[in-house]
Each structure stands twice: as structure tokens, then as C-alpha cells.
CSV table of C-alpha atoms and ligand atoms in Angstrom, one decimal:
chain,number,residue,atom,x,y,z
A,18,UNK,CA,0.0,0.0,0.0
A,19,UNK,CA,2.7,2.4,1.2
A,20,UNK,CA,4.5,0.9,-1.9
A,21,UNK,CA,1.6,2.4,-4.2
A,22,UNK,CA,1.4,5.6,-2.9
A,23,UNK,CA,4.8,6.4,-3.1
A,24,UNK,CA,5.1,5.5,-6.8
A,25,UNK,CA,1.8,7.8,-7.4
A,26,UNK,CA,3.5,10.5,-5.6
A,27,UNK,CA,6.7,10.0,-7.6
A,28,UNK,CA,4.0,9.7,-10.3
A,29,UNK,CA,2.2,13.3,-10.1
A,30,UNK,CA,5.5,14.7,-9.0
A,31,UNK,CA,6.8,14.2,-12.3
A,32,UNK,CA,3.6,15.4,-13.6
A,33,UNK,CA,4.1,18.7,-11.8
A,34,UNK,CA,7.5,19.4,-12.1
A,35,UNK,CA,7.2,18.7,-16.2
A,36,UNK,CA,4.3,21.4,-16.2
A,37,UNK,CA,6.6,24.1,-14.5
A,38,UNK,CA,9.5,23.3,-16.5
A,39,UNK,CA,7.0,24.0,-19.6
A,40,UNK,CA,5.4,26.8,-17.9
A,41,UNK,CA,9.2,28.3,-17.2
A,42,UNK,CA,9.5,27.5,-21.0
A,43,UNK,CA,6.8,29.1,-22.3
A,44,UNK,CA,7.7,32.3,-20.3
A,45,UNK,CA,11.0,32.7,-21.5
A,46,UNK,CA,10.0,32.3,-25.2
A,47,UNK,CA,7.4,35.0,-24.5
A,48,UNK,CA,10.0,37.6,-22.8
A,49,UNK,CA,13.1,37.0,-24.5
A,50,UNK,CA,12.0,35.1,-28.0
A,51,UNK,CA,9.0,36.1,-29.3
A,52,UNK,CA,9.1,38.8,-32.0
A,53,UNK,CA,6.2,41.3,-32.3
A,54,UNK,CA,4.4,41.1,-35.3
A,55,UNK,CA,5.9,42.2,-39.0
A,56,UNK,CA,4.8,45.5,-38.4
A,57,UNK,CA,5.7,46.4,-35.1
A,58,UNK,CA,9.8,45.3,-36.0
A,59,UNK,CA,9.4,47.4,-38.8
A,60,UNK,CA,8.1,50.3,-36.9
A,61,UNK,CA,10.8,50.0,-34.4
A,62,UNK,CA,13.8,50.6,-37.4
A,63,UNK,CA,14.8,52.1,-39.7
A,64,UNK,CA,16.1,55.3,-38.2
A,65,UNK,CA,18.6,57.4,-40.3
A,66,UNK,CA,22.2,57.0,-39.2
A,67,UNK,CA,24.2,60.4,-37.8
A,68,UNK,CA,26.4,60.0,-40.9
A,69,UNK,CA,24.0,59.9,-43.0
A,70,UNK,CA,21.9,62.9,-41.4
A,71,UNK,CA,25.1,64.9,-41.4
A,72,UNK,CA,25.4,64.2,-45.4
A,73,UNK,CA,22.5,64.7,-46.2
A,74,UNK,CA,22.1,68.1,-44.7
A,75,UNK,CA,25.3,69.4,-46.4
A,76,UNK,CA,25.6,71.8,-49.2
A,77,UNK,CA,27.7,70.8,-51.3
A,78,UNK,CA,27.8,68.5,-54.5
A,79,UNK,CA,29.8,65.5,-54.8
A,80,UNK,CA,30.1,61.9,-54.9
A,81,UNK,CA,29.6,61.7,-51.5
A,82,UNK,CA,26.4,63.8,-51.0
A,83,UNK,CA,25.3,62.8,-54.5
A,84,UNK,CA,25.6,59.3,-53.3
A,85,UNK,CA,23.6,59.8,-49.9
A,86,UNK,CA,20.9,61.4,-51.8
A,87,UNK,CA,20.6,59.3,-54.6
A,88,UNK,CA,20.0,56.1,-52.1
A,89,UNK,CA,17.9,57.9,-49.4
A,90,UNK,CA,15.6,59.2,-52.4
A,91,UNK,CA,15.4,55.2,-53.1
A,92,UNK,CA,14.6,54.3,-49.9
A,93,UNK,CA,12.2,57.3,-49.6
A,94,UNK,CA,10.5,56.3,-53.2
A,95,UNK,CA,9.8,52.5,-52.1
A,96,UNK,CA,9.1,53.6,-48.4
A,97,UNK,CA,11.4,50.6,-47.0
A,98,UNK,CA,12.2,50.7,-43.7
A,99,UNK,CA,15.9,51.0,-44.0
A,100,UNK,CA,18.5,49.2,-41.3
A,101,UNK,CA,21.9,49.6,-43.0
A,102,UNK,CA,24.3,51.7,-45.5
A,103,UNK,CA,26.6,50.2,-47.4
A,104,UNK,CA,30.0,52.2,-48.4
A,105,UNK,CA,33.1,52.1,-50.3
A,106,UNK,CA,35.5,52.1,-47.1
A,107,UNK,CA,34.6,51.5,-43.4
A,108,UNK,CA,36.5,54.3,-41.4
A,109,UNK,CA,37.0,57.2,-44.4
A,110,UNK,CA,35.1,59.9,-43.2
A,111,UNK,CA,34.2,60.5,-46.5
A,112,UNK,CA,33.4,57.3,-47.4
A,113,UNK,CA,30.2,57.1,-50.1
A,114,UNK,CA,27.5,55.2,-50.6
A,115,UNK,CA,26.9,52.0,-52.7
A,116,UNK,CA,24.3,50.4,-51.4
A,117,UNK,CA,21.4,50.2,-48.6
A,118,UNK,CA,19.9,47.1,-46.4
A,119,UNK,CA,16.2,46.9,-45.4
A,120,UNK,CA,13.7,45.3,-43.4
A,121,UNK,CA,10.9,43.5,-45.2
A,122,UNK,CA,7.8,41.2,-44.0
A,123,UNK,CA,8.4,37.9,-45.1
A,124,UNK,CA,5.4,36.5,-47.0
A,125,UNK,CA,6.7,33.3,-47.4
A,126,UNK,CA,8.4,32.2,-44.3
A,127,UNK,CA,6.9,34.3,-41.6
A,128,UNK,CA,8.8,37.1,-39.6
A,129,UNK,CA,10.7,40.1,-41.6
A,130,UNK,CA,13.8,39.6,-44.2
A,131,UNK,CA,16.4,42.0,-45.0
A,132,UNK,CA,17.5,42.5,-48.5
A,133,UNK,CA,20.3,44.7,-49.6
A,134,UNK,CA,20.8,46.5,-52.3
A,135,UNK,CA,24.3,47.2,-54.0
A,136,UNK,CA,25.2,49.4,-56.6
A,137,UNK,CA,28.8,48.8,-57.0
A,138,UNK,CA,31.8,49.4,-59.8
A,139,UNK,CA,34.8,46.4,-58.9
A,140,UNK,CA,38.3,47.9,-59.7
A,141,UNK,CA,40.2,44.4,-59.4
A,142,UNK,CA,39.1,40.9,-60.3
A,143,UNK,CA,38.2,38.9,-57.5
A,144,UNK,CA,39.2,35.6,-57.7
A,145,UNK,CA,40.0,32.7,-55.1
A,146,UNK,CA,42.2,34.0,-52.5
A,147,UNK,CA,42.5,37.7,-53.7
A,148,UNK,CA,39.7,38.7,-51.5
A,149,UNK,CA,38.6,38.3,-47.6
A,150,UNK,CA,35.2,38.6,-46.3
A,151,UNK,CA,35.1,39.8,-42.9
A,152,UNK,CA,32.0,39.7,-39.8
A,153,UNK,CA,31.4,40.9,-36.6
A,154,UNK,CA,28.0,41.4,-34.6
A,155,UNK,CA,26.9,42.6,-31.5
A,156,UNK,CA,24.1,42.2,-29.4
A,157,UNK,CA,23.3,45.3,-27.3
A,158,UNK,CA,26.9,45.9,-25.4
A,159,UNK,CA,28.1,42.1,-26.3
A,160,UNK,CA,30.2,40.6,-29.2
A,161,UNK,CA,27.8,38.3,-30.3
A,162,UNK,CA,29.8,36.5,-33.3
A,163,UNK,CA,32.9,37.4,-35.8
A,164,UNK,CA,34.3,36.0,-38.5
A,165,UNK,CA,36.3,35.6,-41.5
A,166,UNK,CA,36.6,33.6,-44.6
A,167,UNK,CA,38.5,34.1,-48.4
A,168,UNK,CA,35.5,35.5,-50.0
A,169,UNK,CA,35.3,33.1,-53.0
A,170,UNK,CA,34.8,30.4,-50.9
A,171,UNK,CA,32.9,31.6,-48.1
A,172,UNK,CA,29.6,29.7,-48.9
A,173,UNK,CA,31.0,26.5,-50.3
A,174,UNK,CA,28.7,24.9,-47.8
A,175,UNK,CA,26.0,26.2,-48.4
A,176,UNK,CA,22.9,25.2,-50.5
A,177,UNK,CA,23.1,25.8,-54.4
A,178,UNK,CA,20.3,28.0,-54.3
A,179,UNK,CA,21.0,30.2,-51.1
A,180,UNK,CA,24.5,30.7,-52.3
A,181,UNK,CA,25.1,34.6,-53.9
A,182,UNK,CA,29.0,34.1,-54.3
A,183,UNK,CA,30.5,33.0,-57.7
A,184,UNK,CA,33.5,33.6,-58.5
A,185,UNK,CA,35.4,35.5,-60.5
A,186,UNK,CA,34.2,38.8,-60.3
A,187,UNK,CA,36.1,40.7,-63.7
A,188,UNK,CA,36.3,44.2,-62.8
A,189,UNK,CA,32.6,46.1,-64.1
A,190,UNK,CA,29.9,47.8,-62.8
A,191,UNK,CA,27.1,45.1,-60.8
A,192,UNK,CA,23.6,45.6,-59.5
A,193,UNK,CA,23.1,43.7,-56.8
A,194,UNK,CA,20.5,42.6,-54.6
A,195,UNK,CA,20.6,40.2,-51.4
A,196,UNK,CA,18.2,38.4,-49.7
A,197,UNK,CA,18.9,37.2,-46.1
A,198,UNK,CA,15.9,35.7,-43.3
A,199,UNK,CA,16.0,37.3,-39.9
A,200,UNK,CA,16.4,33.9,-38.0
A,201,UNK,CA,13.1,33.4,-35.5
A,202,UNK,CA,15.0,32.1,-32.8
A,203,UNK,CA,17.4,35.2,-32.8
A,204,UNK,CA,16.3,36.6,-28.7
A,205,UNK,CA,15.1,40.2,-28.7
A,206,UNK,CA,16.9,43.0,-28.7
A,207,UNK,CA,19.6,45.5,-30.5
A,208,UNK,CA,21.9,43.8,-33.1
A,209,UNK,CA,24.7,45.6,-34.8
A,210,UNK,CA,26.5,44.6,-37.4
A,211,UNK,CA,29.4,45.0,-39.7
A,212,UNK,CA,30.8,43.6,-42.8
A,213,UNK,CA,33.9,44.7,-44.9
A,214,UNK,CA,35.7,43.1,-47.7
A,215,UNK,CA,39.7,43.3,-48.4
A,216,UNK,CA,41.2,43.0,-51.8
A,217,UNK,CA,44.8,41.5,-52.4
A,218,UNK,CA,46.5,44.4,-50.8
A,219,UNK,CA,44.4,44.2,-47.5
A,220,UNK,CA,42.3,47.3,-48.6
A,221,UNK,CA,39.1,48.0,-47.3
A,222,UNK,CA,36.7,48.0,-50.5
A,223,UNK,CA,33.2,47.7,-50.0
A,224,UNK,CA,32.0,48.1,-46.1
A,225,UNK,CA,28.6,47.3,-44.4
A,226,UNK,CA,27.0,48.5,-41.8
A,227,UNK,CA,23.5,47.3,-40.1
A,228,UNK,CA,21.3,48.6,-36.8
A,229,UNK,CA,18.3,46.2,-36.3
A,230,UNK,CA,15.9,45.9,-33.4
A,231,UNK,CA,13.9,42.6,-32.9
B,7,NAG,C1,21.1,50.9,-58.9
B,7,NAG,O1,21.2,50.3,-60.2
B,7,NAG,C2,19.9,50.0,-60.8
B,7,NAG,C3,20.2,49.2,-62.0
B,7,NAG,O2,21.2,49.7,-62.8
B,7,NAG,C4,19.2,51.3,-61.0
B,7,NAG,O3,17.9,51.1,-61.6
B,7,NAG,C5,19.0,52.1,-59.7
B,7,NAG,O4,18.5,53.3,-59.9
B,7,NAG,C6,20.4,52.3,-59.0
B,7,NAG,N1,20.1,52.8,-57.7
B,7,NAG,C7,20.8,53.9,-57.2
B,7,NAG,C8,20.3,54.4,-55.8
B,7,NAG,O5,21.6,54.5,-57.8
């Protein structure tokens, strides 16, 4: 008898401690995991960097304000909800633009998407091993992940159809446009992130930057 009740108790305390461990579960996801709806991420971004609000408000008329307003007019035209800038250099303080990343819904999988946009003249031919691809992000205060590959071969693993890299680049003038899912498990929060490539001389030649909030 005592012999049964013990095994029930054992029984129901498994029961219990299985629904707080769930219950614990479930909380976290809803504090830390779940993202707000499309709409609400995208109403939380797209903020103007101070760069780009100094340019912009500038006089004069050169490649670098001509670039700043030729992209924010194309953001401004298609009303995205812009999250990054894309440059020619990382650190030049004159650095111009040649591209722009923003936030999208994503019909098809759920969540938001960014997508970037490059407009972009290559000097040198890229082939294997003449060019480095480099990553960092952060997560509020917190290096989060960083990284770096030969840029040819950076996405050897990856599938056939989520690849963008082919190689060689011959030196010309491309349009591009990139397509990358916000993960759903990323946690919520503030996420920087930059990405540069090097050409054979280690020089800095096209340089990304991103601000997202989830
Ligand atoms: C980028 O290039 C495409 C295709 O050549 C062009 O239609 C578009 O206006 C360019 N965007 C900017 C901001 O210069």
C-alpha cells in the first residue's frame, strides 16, 4: 500500500514538475524570443544614421552627398524601412555610398527579411584567395559572433540555391540585390553589425554597416 502511494506521488511529481518546467519554458519564449508582429519590427527601425543625417544636410555636391541622396531618395521612393548603409571604405570619413539594407515582411516564411541592395563598380578581379570577407555582430553591449573567410569560398557549404558568391568577379559595374531571413530564434533586442571586404593588398573595398531591433 505504502509501496503504491509512493510511486503515485513520484507519479504526479513528475507530472508537476514537467508542467513548471513547460510553464518556465513558455515564459522565456514569451519575454526574450518572441518577436512582435511584421509590423511592429518594422516600426521600431529604420532610423537614419548620424552620418547619414550629417550628409545629407550638407551643401555641397559630390560623390559623396550625390551618393547619400541618390539612395535615401530610393529608400524614400519604395518607403522601405531601412537598417543599414553600405560604403566604399569603413572608417574614411568620407566614405560614399553604394548600397542600402532593409527590413521587409516575409510573405513566405513568416517574420521580416532584409534585402540589400548594392550598386557597386569592382576595380580588381576577384578571384580565389584575392579577397577576404570579414563579420562581426553585436548584441546590445556584447560581441555576439565574428568571423572571416576568403571570399570566393565563403559559402561553399552552403545550398546551391541560397548561395550569392560565384567567382570571379572581372572588374565592371554590378547591381546587386541580397536576400537574407532574420532567424526566429534570434532573442530580442539591438543587433549591430558589420561587414567589410579586403582586396589583395588588404584594402578595405566595400564596407557594411547594419542597426536592427527585434
Ligand atoms: C542601382 O542600379 C539600378 C540598376 O542599374 C538602377 O535602376 C538604380 O536606380 C540604382 N540605384 C541607385 C540608388 O543608384
Amino acid at each position: 500500500m505504502s509501496l503504491k502511494l509512493g510511486r503515485m506521488n513520484f507519479k504526479r511529481c513528475l507530472v508537476y514538475s514537467f508542467g513548471i518546467f513547460v510553464m518556465i519554458f513558455i515564459f522565456l519564449y514569451l519575454v526574450y524570443f518572441r518577436h512582435g508582429a511584421p509590423d511592429t519590427i518594422l516600426a521600431a527601425n529604420g532610423r537614419k544614421n548620424s552620418y547619414l543625417q550629417e550628409v545629407l544636410s550638407r551643401d555641397t555636391d559630390d560623390d559623396v552627398t550625390r551618393s547619400a541622396r541618390a539612395w535615401q531618395k530610393f529608400i524614400d521612393d519604395n518607403k522601405y524601412v531601412s537598417i543599414g548603409d553600405v560604403y566604399n571604405d569603413c572608417d574614411d570619413e568620407n566614405r560614399y555610398w553604394v548600397g542600402k539594407s532593409v527590413l521587409l515582411p516575409d510573405p513566405l516564411r513568416g517574420g521580416v527579411t532584409s534585402k540589400t541592395f548594392i550598386n557597386f563598380t569592382l576595380e580588381n578581379e576577384i578571384t580565389e584567395g584575392s579577397a577576404d570577407f570579414f563579420i562581426k555582430v553585436s548584441y546590445g553591449s556584447k560581441d555576439l559572433y565574428e568571423n572571416e573567410w576568403d571570399f570566393c569560398t565563403m559559402e561553399d557549404d552552403e545550398d546551391e540555391d541560397e548561395r550569392f558568391v560565384f567567382c570571379p568577379y572581372e572588374p565592371k559595374k554590378y547591381s546587386w540585390v541580397i536576400e537574407r531571413k532574420i532567424p526566429g530564434y534570434l532573442p530580442n533586442g539591438k543587433y549591430y553589425a558589420k561587414a567589410w571586404i579586403t582586396d589583395a593588398e588588404e584594402k578595405v573595398f566595400m564596407c557594411a554597416e547594419a542597426n536592427f531591433v527585434l
